[in-house]
């Protein structure tokens, strides 16, 4: 794809906002090879279409260019009337690091995204797009480690969601948290062993667990 990045960058000024957003997303994934286009991506932060703004901020973040107000600017679109914009805002909060943590509660509200019926050109009929927003909310929360723990109960409920994409997103979000917890426990046990080579502390902890 690298030889074609110039053509992709040209799409940043396309008349179609979906194309502009996709170009930002693509350039955000190509590291050093796309750095010559960062100024053009930065111009998209001022785009009239919120989804393009969000995509540009996320792309710049992937290149280490995080603006002071990027998380807040993206979070303002979490309640946008357009479902694609709400989904994009969730993805952005999942990507923008520590600065986005204050907005996790707002993302968690979308775990219960109500039905959003709109025309789907792919099937030529109306469809419910709410599952895509719920899945994006799961993914965003899954990327924030301990900061998202107050909202994991809501994520767990989506393991029973009627949409398989949402169930998969919920599972993966929870799996990440469980793995992080497992690694923390392993590190703690190793630290205890180093301090207590005879295992008396671990034996006591085991006895306390059995006594419950």
Short mmCIF file of C-alpha atoms in Angstrom, two decimals:
data_model
loop_
_atom_site.label_atom_id
_atom_site.label_comp_id
_atom_site.label_asym_id
_atom_site.label_seq_id
_atom_site.Cartn_x
_atom_site.Cartn_y
_atom_site.Cartn_z
CA UNK A 1 0.00 0.00 0.00
CA UNK A 2 2.91 2.40 0.61
CA UNK A 3 3.43 3.31 -3.09
CA UNK A 4 -0.19 4.42 -3.18
CA UNK A 5 -0.20 6.65 -0.10
CA UNK A 6 0.06 9.74 -2.29
CA UNK A 7 -3.18 8.78 -4.00
CA UNK A 8 -4.77 8.12 -0.61
CA UNK A 9 -3.64 11.55 0.59
CA UNK A 10 -5.30 13.05 -2.45
CA UNK A 11 -8.59 11.63 -1.17
CA UNK A 12 -8.36 13.91 1.89
CA UNK A 13 -9.97 16.57 -0.27
CA UNK A 14 -12.55 14.29 -1.88
CA UNK A 15 -16.12 15.61 -2.15
CA UNK A 16 -17.43 12.60 -0.21
CA UNK A 17 -16.94 12.83 3.57
CA UNK A 18 -16.80 9.03 3.90
CA UNK A 19 -13.85 8.99 1.51
CA UNK A 20 -12.08 11.77 3.44
CA UNK A 21 -12.57 9.94 6.73
CA UNK A 22 -11.34 6.66 5.22
CA UNK A 23 -8.25 8.42 3.86
CA UNK A 24 -7.44 9.76 7.33
CA UNK A 25 -7.89 6.30 8.78
CA UNK A 26 -5.61 4.70 6.19
CA UNK A 27 -2.85 7.28 6.57
CA UNK A 28 -3.02 6.86 10.33
CA UNK A 29 -2.04 3.20 9.93
CA UNK A 30 1.13 3.72 7.91
CA UNK A 31 3.55 5.24 10.39
CA UNK A 32 6.66 6.92 9.05
CA UNK A 33 5.67 6.35 5.42
CA UNK A 34 2.69 8.67 5.86
CA UNK A 35 4.38 11.41 7.90
CA UNK A 36 4.75 13.70 4.89
CA UNK A 37 0.95 13.93 4.82
CA UNK A 38 0.45 15.00 8.44
CA UNK A 39 -0.19 18.64 7.53
CA UNK A 40 -2.94 17.56 5.16
CA UNK A 41 -4.44 15.33 7.85
CA UNK A 42 -4.26 18.26 10.29
CA UNK A 43 -6.33 20.32 7.87
CA UNK A 44 -9.06 17.68 8.14
CA UNK A 45 -9.42 18.43 11.85
CA UNK A 46 -11.24 21.55 10.68
CA UNK A 47 -13.50 19.62 8.27
CA UNK A 48 -17.19 20.49 8.33
CA UNK A 49 -18.09 16.80 8.80
CA UNK A 50 -17.63 15.53 12.38
CA UNK A 51 -16.64 12.02 11.30
CA UNK A 52 -13.77 13.44 9.26
CA UNK A 53 -12.64 15.58 12.20
CA UNK A 54 -12.65 12.54 14.45
CA UNK A 55 -10.81 10.34 11.94
CA UNK A 56 -8.16 13.03 11.50
CA UNK A 57 -7.58 13.35 15.26
CA UNK A 58 -7.24 9.60 15.65
CA UNK A 59 -4.84 9.40 12.70
CA UNK A 60 -2.68 12.16 14.15
CA UNK A 61 -2.68 10.42 17.53
CA UNK A 62 -1.31 7.29 15.88
CA UNK A 63 1.56 9.45 14.63
CA UNK A 64 2.18 10.78 18.14
CA UNK A 65 0.50 14.13 17.45
CA UNK A 66 -2.06 14.46 20.22
CA UNK A 67 -3.79 17.81 20.56
CA UNK A 68 -4.66 19.11 24.03
CA UNK A 69 -8.38 19.16 23.34
CA UNK A 70 -8.67 16.15 21.01
CA UNK A 71 -10.51 13.88 23.45
CA UNK A 72 -12.99 16.56 24.47
CA UNK A 73 -13.52 17.62 20.86
CA UNK A 74 -14.33 14.03 19.88
CA UNK A 75 -16.46 13.36 22.97
CA UNK A 76 -18.84 16.17 22.05
CA UNK A 77 -20.09 13.99 19.21
CA UNK A 78 -21.01 11.01 21.39
CA UNK A 79 -24.61 12.23 21.38
CA UNK A 80 -24.70 13.27 17.72
CA UNK A 81 -27.90 12.48 15.83
CA UNK A 82 -25.99 10.42 13.24
CA UNK A 83 -25.20 6.86 14.39
CA UNK A 84 -21.97 6.71 12.36
CA UNK A 85 -20.73 9.82 14.13
CA UNK A 86 -21.59 8.35 17.53
CA UNK A 87 -19.72 5.17 16.60
CA UNK A 88 -16.70 7.17 15.38
CA UNK A 89 -16.67 9.18 18.61
CA UNK A 90 -16.63 5.95 20.65
CA UNK A 91 -13.70 4.67 18.61
CA UNK A 92 -11.88 7.96 19.15
CA UNK A 93 -12.31 7.83 22.93
CA UNK A 94 -10.87 4.33 22.81
CA UNK A 95 -7.84 5.56 20.88
CA UNK A 96 -6.96 8.86 22.52
CA UNK A 97 -5.34 7.54 25.68
CA UNK A 98 -5.39 8.96 29.19
CA UNK A 99 -6.94 12.26 28.11
CA UNK A 100 -10.08 10.37 27.10
CA UNK A 101 -10.65 8.71 30.49
CA UNK A 102 -13.03 11.44 31.78
CA UNK A 103 -15.36 10.56 28.89
CA UNK A 104 -15.63 6.81 29.55
CA UNK A 105 -18.92 7.18 31.41
CA UNK A 106 -20.39 8.91 28.37
CA UNK A 107 -19.15 6.06 26.17
CA UNK A 108 -20.65 3.49 28.56
CA UNK A 109 -24.11 4.97 27.97
CA UNK A 110 -23.90 3.60 24.44
CA UNK A 111 -23.70 0.04 25.75
CA UNK A 112 -27.48 0.30 25.83
CA UNK A 113 -27.81 2.17 22.52
CA UNK A 114 -31.52 2.03 21.54
CA UNK A 115 -32.64 0.83 18.10
CA UNK A 116 -31.51 3.09 15.26
CA UNK A 117 -33.38 2.20 12.09
CA UNK A 118 -32.03 3.58 8.82
CA UNK A 119 -31.79 2.60 5.19
CA UNK A 120 -28.97 0.18 4.40
CA UNK A 121 -27.90 0.44 0.76
CA UNK A 122 -26.12 -2.92 0.96
CA UNK A 123 -29.33 -4.85 1.53
CA UNK A 124 -31.72 -2.34 -0.03
CA UNK A 125 -33.86 -2.20 3.09
CA UNK A 126 -34.01 -0.63 6.52
CA UNK A 127 -31.70 -2.00 9.20
CA UNK A 128 -30.89 -1.43 12.85
CA UNK A 129 -27.45 0.18 13.21
CA UNK A 130 -27.48 0.39 17.01
CA UNK A 131 -25.42 -2.83 17.40
CA UNK A 132 -22.51 -1.13 15.64
CA UNK A 133 -22.55 1.64 18.22
CA UNK A 134 -22.78 -0.84 21.11
CA UNK A 135 -19.84 -2.79 19.71
CA UNK A 136 -17.79 0.41 19.35
CA UNK A 137 -18.53 1.29 22.97
CA UNK A 138 -17.32 -2.16 24.09
CA UNK A 139 -14.13 -1.79 22.08
CA UNK A 140 -13.44 1.67 23.47
CA UNK A 141 -13.90 0.56 27.07
CA UNK A 142 -11.79 -2.51 26.45
CA UNK A 143 -8.82 -0.33 25.57
CA UNK A 144 -8.80 1.64 28.81
CA UNK A 145 -7.75 -0.95 31.36
CA UNK A 146 -8.50 -0.24 35.02
CA UNK A 147 -10.07 3.12 34.24
CA UNK A 148 -12.97 1.33 32.55
CA UNK A 149 -13.62 -1.18 35.35
CA UNK A 150 -16.72 0.65 36.70
CA UNK A 151 -18.38 -0.02 33.35
CA UNK A 152 -17.46 -3.68 32.86
CA UNK A 153 -20.77 -4.88 34.28
CA UNK A 154 -22.52 -3.22 31.37
CA UNK A 155 -20.06 -4.79 28.95
CA UNK A 156 -20.68 -8.23 30.49
CA UNK A 157 -24.42 -7.90 29.91
CA UNK A 158 -23.72 -7.60 26.20
CA UNK A 159 -22.36 -11.15 26.15
CA UNK A 160 -26.06 -11.99 25.75
CA UNK A 161 -26.72 -9.38 23.04
CA UNK A 162 -28.78 -10.54 20.08
CA UNK A 163 -26.11 -9.33 17.65
CA UNK A 164 -23.00 -11.54 17.28
CA UNK A 165 -20.76 -8.57 16.52
CA UNK A 166 -21.67 -7.02 19.85
CA UNK A 167 -21.16 -10.30 21.72
CA UNK A 168 -17.71 -10.66 20.16
CA UNK A 169 -16.76 -7.07 21.05
CA UNK A 170 -17.92 -7.57 24.64
CA UNK A 171 -15.99 -10.83 24.97
CA UNK A 172 -12.79 -9.29 23.63
CA UNK A 173 -13.11 -6.25 25.89
CA UNK A 174 -13.55 -8.43 28.97
CA UNK A 175 -10.83 -10.84 27.87
CA UNK A 176 -8.32 -7.99 27.84
CA UNK A 177 -9.22 -7.00 31.39
CA UNK A 178 -9.06 -10.60 32.63
CA UNK A 179 -5.63 -11.09 31.07
CA UNK A 180 -4.36 -7.87 32.67
CA UNK A 181 -5.65 -9.08 36.05
CA UNK A 182 -4.00 -12.49 35.54
CA UNK A 183 -0.65 -10.88 34.77
CA UNK A 184 -0.95 -8.68 37.86
CA UNK A 185 -1.62 -11.73 40.05
CA UNK A 186 1.33 -13.61 38.54
CA UNK A 187 3.60 -10.61 39.17
CA UNK A 188 2.36 -10.35 42.77
CA UNK A 189 2.97 -14.05 43.42
CA UNK A 190 6.49 -13.83 41.99
CA UNK A 191 7.20 -10.80 44.17
CA UNK A 192 6.00 -12.70 47.26
CA UNK A 193 8.16 -15.70 46.36
CA UNK A 194 11.21 -13.49 46.02
CA UNK A 195 10.55 -11.97 49.45
CA UNK A 196 9.40 -15.21 51.10
CA UNK A 197 11.41 -18.14 49.65
CA UNK A 198 9.94 -20.61 52.15
CA UNK A 199 6.38 -19.96 50.94
CA UNK A 200 4.86 -19.22 54.36
CA UNK A 201 2.99 -16.14 53.08
CA UNK A 202 1.56 -17.99 50.08
CA UNK A 203 0.53 -20.86 52.36
CA UNK A 204 -1.26 -18.44 54.67
CA UNK A 205 -3.06 -16.80 51.73
CA UNK A 206 -4.14 -20.23 50.51
CA UNK A 207 -5.48 -21.15 53.96
CA UNK A 208 -7.40 -17.85 54.14
CA UNK A 209 -8.96 -18.58 50.75
CA UNK A 210 -10.05 -22.05 51.85
CA UNK A 211 -11.55 -20.66 55.06
CA UNK A 212 -14.02 -18.42 53.18
#
